[in-house]
Amino acid sequence: MTCDAVSKQVEKLAKHFRGLESLSFARIDASANEHPKLQVTDYPTLLFYPAVDKSNPIALPTKSSLKDLGAFTKKNVKAEEHANKDEL
């Protein structure tokens, strides 16, 4: 998938999950911005950073359907909400 196609999918996901305080979507142009902890070797790259362990992002397949990306996001956001409740 091209960067533009993946970007459009992520924009749709962001609209769908808008309003969840525990979830943020961000876009970085890794070809123009470097960060020592961000190892991008292929374009496009999708990374999910769990709130409970931001140092270990989960790489997502860019060939995933919008439905698959939505299911992954929903599953991981719920898992994190449960983890945060367990901390109390």
Short mmCIF file of N, CA, C and O in Angstrom, two decimals:
data_model
loop_
_atom_site.label_atom_id
_atom_site.label_comp_id
_atom_site.label_asym_id
_atom_site.label_seq_id
_atom_site.Cartn_x
_atom_site.Cartn_y
_atom_site.Cartn_z
N MET A 1 0.84 -1.18 0.00
CA MET A 1 0.00 0.00 0.00
C MET A 1 0.89 1.24 0.00
O MET A 1 1.94 1.24 0.61
N THR A 2 0.43 2.29 -0.63
CA THR A 2 1.20 3.53 -0.66
C THR A 2 1.03 4.30 0.64
O THR A 2 0.11 4.05 1.41
N CYS A 3 1.93 5.25 0.85
CA CYS A 3 1.84 6.09 2.05
C CYS A 3 0.50 6.83 2.09
O CYS A 3 -0.11 6.94 3.15
N ASP A 4 0.05 7.34 0.93
CA ASP A 4 -1.22 8.06 0.90
C ASP A 4 -2.39 7.17 1.28
O ASP A 4 -3.28 7.58 2.02
N ALA A 5 -2.40 5.94 0.78
CA ALA A 5 -3.50 5.01 1.09
C ALA A 5 -3.52 4.68 2.58
O ALA A 5 -4.59 4.66 3.21
N VAL A 6 -2.36 4.41 3.13
CA VAL A 6 -2.27 4.09 4.56
C VAL A 6 -2.67 5.31 5.39
O VAL A 6 -3.39 5.19 6.38
N SER A 7 -2.24 6.48 4.97
CA SER A 7 -2.58 7.71 5.67
C SER A 7 -4.10 7.91 5.72
O SER A 7 -4.65 8.28 6.76
N LYS A 8 -4.77 7.63 4.62
CA LYS A 8 -6.24 7.76 4.59
C LYS A 8 -6.90 6.77 5.53
O LYS A 8 -7.88 7.10 6.19
N GLN A 9 -6.36 5.55 5.60
CA GLN A 9 -6.91 4.57 6.53
C GLN A 9 -6.75 5.04 7.98
O GLN A 9 -7.67 4.91 8.78
N VAL A 10 -5.58 5.56 8.30
CA VAL A 10 -5.33 6.03 9.66
C VAL A 10 -6.23 7.22 9.99
O VAL A 10 -6.74 7.32 11.10
N GLU A 11 -6.46 8.10 9.03
CA GLU A 11 -7.38 9.23 9.26
C GLU A 11 -8.79 8.72 9.56
O GLU A 11 -9.47 9.25 10.45
N LYS A 12 -9.23 7.68 8.86
CA LYS A 12 -10.56 7.10 9.12
C LYS A 12 -10.60 6.48 10.52
O LYS A 12 -11.59 6.61 11.23
N LEU A 13 -9.52 5.79 10.90
CA LEU A 13 -9.44 5.22 12.25
C LEU A 13 -9.52 6.32 13.31
O LEU A 13 -10.22 6.17 14.31
N ALA A 14 -8.77 7.39 13.09
CA ALA A 14 -8.76 8.50 14.05
C ALA A 14 -10.15 9.08 14.21
O ALA A 14 -10.58 9.39 15.32
N LYS A 15 -10.89 9.23 13.12
CA LYS A 15 -12.26 9.74 13.20
C LYS A 15 -13.15 8.77 13.96
O LYS A 15 -13.97 9.16 14.79
N HIS A 16 -13.00 7.48 13.67
CA HIS A 16 -13.82 6.46 14.31
C HIS A 16 -13.60 6.42 15.82
O HIS A 16 -14.55 6.28 16.59
N PHE A 17 -12.34 6.54 16.25
CA PHE A 17 -12.01 6.45 17.67
C PHE A 17 -11.91 7.81 18.36
O PHE A 17 -11.47 7.89 19.50
N ARG A 18 -12.33 8.86 17.67
CA ARG A 18 -12.27 10.20 18.26
C ARG A 18 -13.05 10.22 19.58
O ARG A 18 -14.09 9.61 19.71
N GLY A 19 -12.50 10.91 20.54
CA GLY A 19 -13.17 11.03 21.83
C GLY A 19 -12.60 10.12 22.90
O GLY A 19 -12.90 10.30 24.07
N LEU A 20 -11.80 9.14 22.51
CA LEU A 20 -11.16 8.28 23.51
C LEU A 20 -9.93 9.00 24.05
O LEU A 20 -8.98 9.25 23.32
N GLU A 21 -9.96 9.33 25.32
CA GLU A 21 -8.84 10.06 25.92
C GLU A 21 -7.57 9.23 25.99
O GLU A 21 -6.47 9.77 26.01
N SER A 22 -7.71 7.91 25.99
CA SER A 22 -6.54 7.04 26.13
C SER A 22 -5.87 6.73 24.80
O SER A 22 -4.93 5.94 24.76
N LEU A 23 -6.34 7.34 23.71
CA LEU A 23 -5.82 7.01 22.39
C LEU A 23 -5.50 8.27 21.61
O LEU A 23 -6.31 9.20 21.54
N SER A 24 -4.29 8.31 21.04
CA SER A 24 -3.87 9.43 20.19
C SER A 24 -3.30 8.87 18.90
O SER A 24 -2.64 7.83 18.90
N PHE A 25 -3.57 9.56 17.81
CA PHE A 25 -3.00 9.21 16.51
C PHE A 25 -2.02 10.30 16.13
O PHE A 25 -2.30 11.48 16.32
N ALA A 26 -0.87 9.91 15.60
CA ALA A 26 0.13 10.88 15.19
C ALA A 26 0.76 10.42 13.88
O ALA A 26 0.87 9.23 13.61
N ARG A 27 1.16 11.40 13.08
CA ARG A 27 1.84 11.10 11.82
C ARG A 27 3.19 11.79 11.84
O ARG A 27 3.29 12.96 12.18
N ILE A 28 4.21 11.04 11.48
CA ILE A 28 5.56 11.59 11.42
C ILE A 28 6.14 11.28 10.05
O ILE A 28 6.06 10.15 9.58
N ASP A 29 6.72 12.27 9.42
CA ASP A 29 7.43 12.05 8.17
C ASP A 29 8.86 11.64 8.53
O ASP A 29 9.71 12.49 8.79
N ALA A 30 9.09 10.35 8.60
CA ALA A 30 10.39 9.83 9.03
C ALA A 30 11.50 10.12 8.03
O ALA A 30 12.67 10.05 8.37
N SER A 31 11.14 10.48 6.80
CA SER A 31 12.17 10.82 5.82
C SER A 31 12.69 12.24 6.07
O SER A 31 13.79 12.58 5.64
N ALA A 32 11.92 13.04 6.78
CA ALA A 32 12.33 14.42 7.06
C ALA A 32 12.67 14.65 8.53
O ALA A 32 13.25 15.67 8.88
N ASN A 33 12.29 13.71 9.40
CA ASN A 33 12.52 13.84 10.84
C ASN A 33 13.17 12.57 11.35
O ASN A 33 12.68 11.47 11.11
N GLU A 34 14.25 12.73 12.07
CA GLU A 34 14.93 11.57 12.63
C GLU A 34 14.80 11.58 14.15
O GLU A 34 14.76 12.63 14.78
N HIS A 35 14.73 10.38 14.70
CA HIS A 35 14.70 10.22 16.14
C HIS A 35 15.46 8.94 16.46
O HIS A 35 15.21 7.90 15.82
N PRO A 36 16.37 8.98 17.41
CA PRO A 36 17.20 7.79 17.67
C PRO A 36 16.42 6.54 18.08
O PRO A 36 16.85 5.43 17.83
N LYS A 37 15.26 6.72 18.69
CA LYS A 37 14.47 5.56 19.13
C LYS A 37 13.45 5.11 18.08
O LYS A 37 12.81 4.09 18.26
N LEU A 38 13.30 5.86 17.04
CA LEU A 38 12.34 5.53 15.99
C LEU A 38 13.09 4.93 14.81
O LEU A 38 13.73 5.64 14.05
N GLN A 39 13.03 3.63 14.69
CA GLN A 39 13.75 2.92 13.64
C GLN A 39 12.80 2.57 12.50
O GLN A 39 12.16 1.53 12.51
N VAL A 40 12.71 3.45 11.53
CA VAL A 40 11.85 3.22 10.37
C VAL A 40 12.74 2.75 9.23
O VAL A 40 13.66 3.45 8.81
N THR A 41 12.47 1.55 8.74
CA THR A 41 13.26 1.01 7.64
C THR A 41 12.45 0.84 6.36
O THR A 41 13.01 0.53 5.32
N ASP A 42 11.14 1.02 6.45
CA ASP A 42 10.28 0.85 5.30
C ASP A 42 9.17 1.90 5.35
O ASP A 42 8.74 2.30 6.44
N TYR A 43 8.73 2.32 4.20
CA TYR A 43 7.67 3.33 4.12
C TYR A 43 6.48 2.75 3.38
O TYR A 43 6.66 2.14 2.33
N PRO A 44 5.27 2.89 3.88
CA PRO A 44 4.91 3.45 5.19
C PRO A 44 5.13 2.43 6.31
O PRO A 44 5.22 1.24 6.07
N THR A 45 5.20 2.94 7.52
CA THR A 45 5.33 2.11 8.71
C THR A 45 4.24 2.53 9.69
O THR A 45 4.04 3.72 9.92
N LEU A 46 3.54 1.56 10.24
CA LEU A 46 2.53 1.82 11.27
C LEU A 46 3.03 1.23 12.58
O LEU A 46 3.38 0.06 12.65
N LEU A 47 3.06 2.07 13.62
CA LEU A 47 3.49 1.62 14.94
C LEU A 47 2.42 1.96 15.96
O LEU A 47 1.87 3.06 15.96
N PHE A 48 2.14 1.02 16.85
CA PHE A 48 1.21 1.22 17.96
C PHE A 48 2.04 1.23 19.23
O PHE A 48 2.76 0.27 19.52
N TYR A 49 1.95 2.32 19.98
CA TYR A 49 2.70 2.45 21.23
C TYR A 49 1.73 2.24 22.40
O TYR A 49 0.94 3.12 22.71
N PRO A 50 1.78 1.08 23.04
CA PRO A 50 0.91 0.84 24.20
C PRO A 50 1.25 1.81 25.34
O PRO A 50 2.43 2.05 25.61
N ALA A 51 0.25 2.34 25.98
CA ALA A 51 0.47 3.29 27.07
C ALA A 51 1.24 2.65 28.22
O ALA A 51 2.01 3.31 28.90
N VAL A 52 1.06 1.35 28.40
CA VAL A 52 1.72 0.67 29.52
C VAL A 52 3.18 0.34 29.23
O VAL A 52 3.93 0.00 30.14
N ASP A 53 3.61 0.43 27.96
CA ASP A 53 4.99 0.13 27.60
C ASP A 53 5.36 0.87 26.31
O ASP A 53 5.49 0.25 25.25
N LYS A 54 5.53 2.17 26.41
CA LYS A 54 5.79 2.99 25.24
C LYS A 54 7.16 2.74 24.61
O LYS A 54 7.42 3.18 23.50
N SER A 55 8.03 2.02 25.30
CA SER A 55 9.36 1.77 24.76
C SER A 55 9.37 0.59 23.78
O SER A 55 10.38 0.34 23.13
N ASN A 56 8.26 -0.13 23.68
CA ASN A 56 8.18 -1.29 22.80
C ASN A 56 6.97 -1.19 21.87
O ASN A 56 5.94 -1.82 22.10
N PRO A 57 7.11 -0.41 20.79
CA PRO A 57 5.98 -0.27 19.86
C PRO A 57 5.68 -1.58 19.13
O PRO A 57 6.57 -2.41 18.93
N ILE A 58 4.44 -1.74 18.74
CA ILE A 58 4.01 -2.90 17.99
C ILE A 58 3.89 -2.47 16.53
O ILE A 58 3.15 -1.54 16.21
N ALA A 59 4.63 -3.13 15.65
CA ALA A 59 4.56 -2.83 14.22
C ALA A 59 3.32 -3.50 13.64
O ALA A 59 3.06 -4.68 13.89
N LEU A 60 2.56 -2.73 12.89
CA LEU A 60 1.35 -3.26 12.26
C LEU A 60 1.60 -3.44 10.77
O LEU A 60 2.28 -2.62 10.14
N PRO A 61 1.02 -4.49 10.19
CA PRO A 61 1.19 -4.67 8.75
C PRO A 61 0.44 -3.58 7.99
O PRO A 61 -0.74 -3.34 8.23
N THR A 62 1.13 -2.91 7.08
CA THR A 62 0.49 -1.81 6.33
C THR A 62 -0.48 -2.35 5.29
O THR A 62 -1.26 -1.58 4.75
N LYS A 63 -0.46 -3.64 5.05
CA LYS A 63 -1.40 -4.23 4.10
C LYS A 63 -2.70 -4.67 4.78
O LYS A 63 -3.54 -5.28 4.16
N SER A 64 -2.85 -4.36 6.06
CA SER A 64 -4.06 -4.70 6.80
C SER A 64 -5.24 -3.89 6.28
O SER A 64 -5.09 -2.74 5.88
N SER A 65 -6.41 -4.51 6.34
CA SER A 65 -7.62 -3.79 5.96
C SER A 65 -7.99 -2.80 7.06
O SER A 65 -7.52 -2.92 8.21
N LEU A 66 -8.83 -1.86 6.73
CA LEU A 66 -9.30 -0.89 7.72
C LEU A 66 -10.01 -1.61 8.85
O LEU A 66 -9.83 -1.28 10.03
N LYS A 67 -10.78 -2.64 8.52
CA LYS A 67 -11.49 -3.43 9.53
C LYS A 67 -10.51 -4.10 10.48
O LYS A 67 -10.71 -4.10 11.69
N ASP A 68 -9.43 -4.68 9.94
CA ASP A 68 -8.42 -5.34 10.78
C ASP A 68 -7.70 -4.34 11.68
O ASP A 68 -7.45 -4.62 12.85
N LEU A 69 -7.36 -3.18 11.14
CA LEU A 69 -6.69 -2.16 11.95
C LEU A 69 -7.61 -1.66 13.06
O LEU A 69 -7.19 -1.44 14.18
N GLY A 70 -8.90 -1.52 12.73
CA GLY A 70 -9.87 -1.09 13.74
C GLY A 70 -10.03 -2.12 14.85
O GLY A 70 -10.08 -1.78 16.03
N ALA A 71 -10.08 -3.40 14.47
CA ALA A 71 -10.20 -4.47 15.47
C ALA A 71 -8.97 -4.52 16.36
O ALA A 71 -9.08 -4.67 17.58
N PHE A 72 -7.78 -4.38 15.77
CA PHE A 72 -6.54 -4.37 16.55
C PHE A 72 -6.55 -3.20 17.54
O PHE A 72 -6.23 -3.37 18.72
N THR A 73 -6.92 -2.03 17.06
CA THR A 73 -6.95 -0.84 17.91
C THR A 73 -7.94 -1.01 19.06
O THR A 73 -7.60 -0.77 20.22
N LYS A 74 -9.14 -1.47 18.73
CA LYS A 74 -10.16 -1.66 19.76
C LYS A 74 -9.70 -2.66 20.81
O LYS A 74 -9.84 -2.42 22.01
N LYS A 75 -9.12 -3.77 20.38
CA LYS A 75 -8.64 -4.81 21.29
C LYS A 75 -7.56 -4.25 22.22
O LYS A 75 -7.58 -4.49 23.43
N ASN A 76 -6.62 -3.51 21.68
CA ASN A 76 -5.51 -3.01 22.49
C ASN A 76 -5.91 -1.86 23.39
O ASN A 76 -5.37 -1.73 24.48
N VAL A 77 -6.84 -1.04 22.96
CA VAL A 77 -7.31 0.05 23.83
C VAL A 77 -8.06 -0.55 25.01
O VAL A 77 -7.87 -0.13 26.14
N LYS A 78 -8.89 -1.56 24.76
CA LYS A 78 -9.62 -2.21 25.86
C LYS A 78 -8.65 -2.89 26.82
O LYS A 78 -8.83 -2.83 28.03
N ALA A 79 -7.63 -3.54 26.29
CA ALA A 79 -6.64 -4.20 27.15
C ALA A 79 -5.94 -3.18 28.04
O ALA A 79 -5.70 -3.44 29.22
N GLU A 80 -5.64 -2.03 27.50
CA GLU A 80 -4.97 -0.99 28.27
C GLU A 80 -5.91 -0.39 29.32
O GLU A 80 -5.48 -0.07 30.41
N GLU A 81 -7.18 -0.24 28.96
CA GLU A 81 -8.14 0.28 29.94
C GLU A 81 -8.24 -0.68 31.13
O GLU A 81 -8.30 -0.25 32.27
N HIS A 82 -8.25 -1.99 30.85
CA HIS A 82 -8.29 -2.98 31.93
C HIS A 82 -7.02 -2.93 32.77
O HIS A 82 -7.07 -3.02 33.98
N ALA A 83 -5.87 -2.77 32.12
CA ALA A 83 -4.59 -2.69 32.84
C ALA A 83 -4.58 -1.48 33.76
O ALA A 83 -4.13 -1.55 34.89
N ASN A 84 -5.10 -0.35 33.27
CA ASN A 84 -5.14 0.86 34.10
C ASN A 84 -6.09 0.69 35.28
O ASN A 84 -5.83 1.20 36.36
N LYS A 85 -7.19 -0.01 35.09
CA LYS A 85 -8.13 -0.23 36.20
C LYS A 85 -7.52 -1.15 37.25
O LYS A 85 -7.76 -0.99 38.43
N ASP A 86 -6.71 -2.11 36.80
CA ASP A 86 -6.07 -3.03 37.74
C ASP A 86 -5.04 -2.34 38.61
O ASP A 86 -4.72 -2.83 39.68
N GLU A 87 -4.52 -1.21 38.16
CA GLU A 87 -3.50 -0.51 38.92
C GLU A 87 -4.04 0.21 40.15
O GLU A 87 -3.31 0.56 41.04
N LEU A 88 -5.34 0.43 40.21
CA LEU A 88 -5.91 1.16 41.33
C LEU A 88 -5.92 0.39 42.59
O LEU A 88 -5.85 -0.54 43.01
#
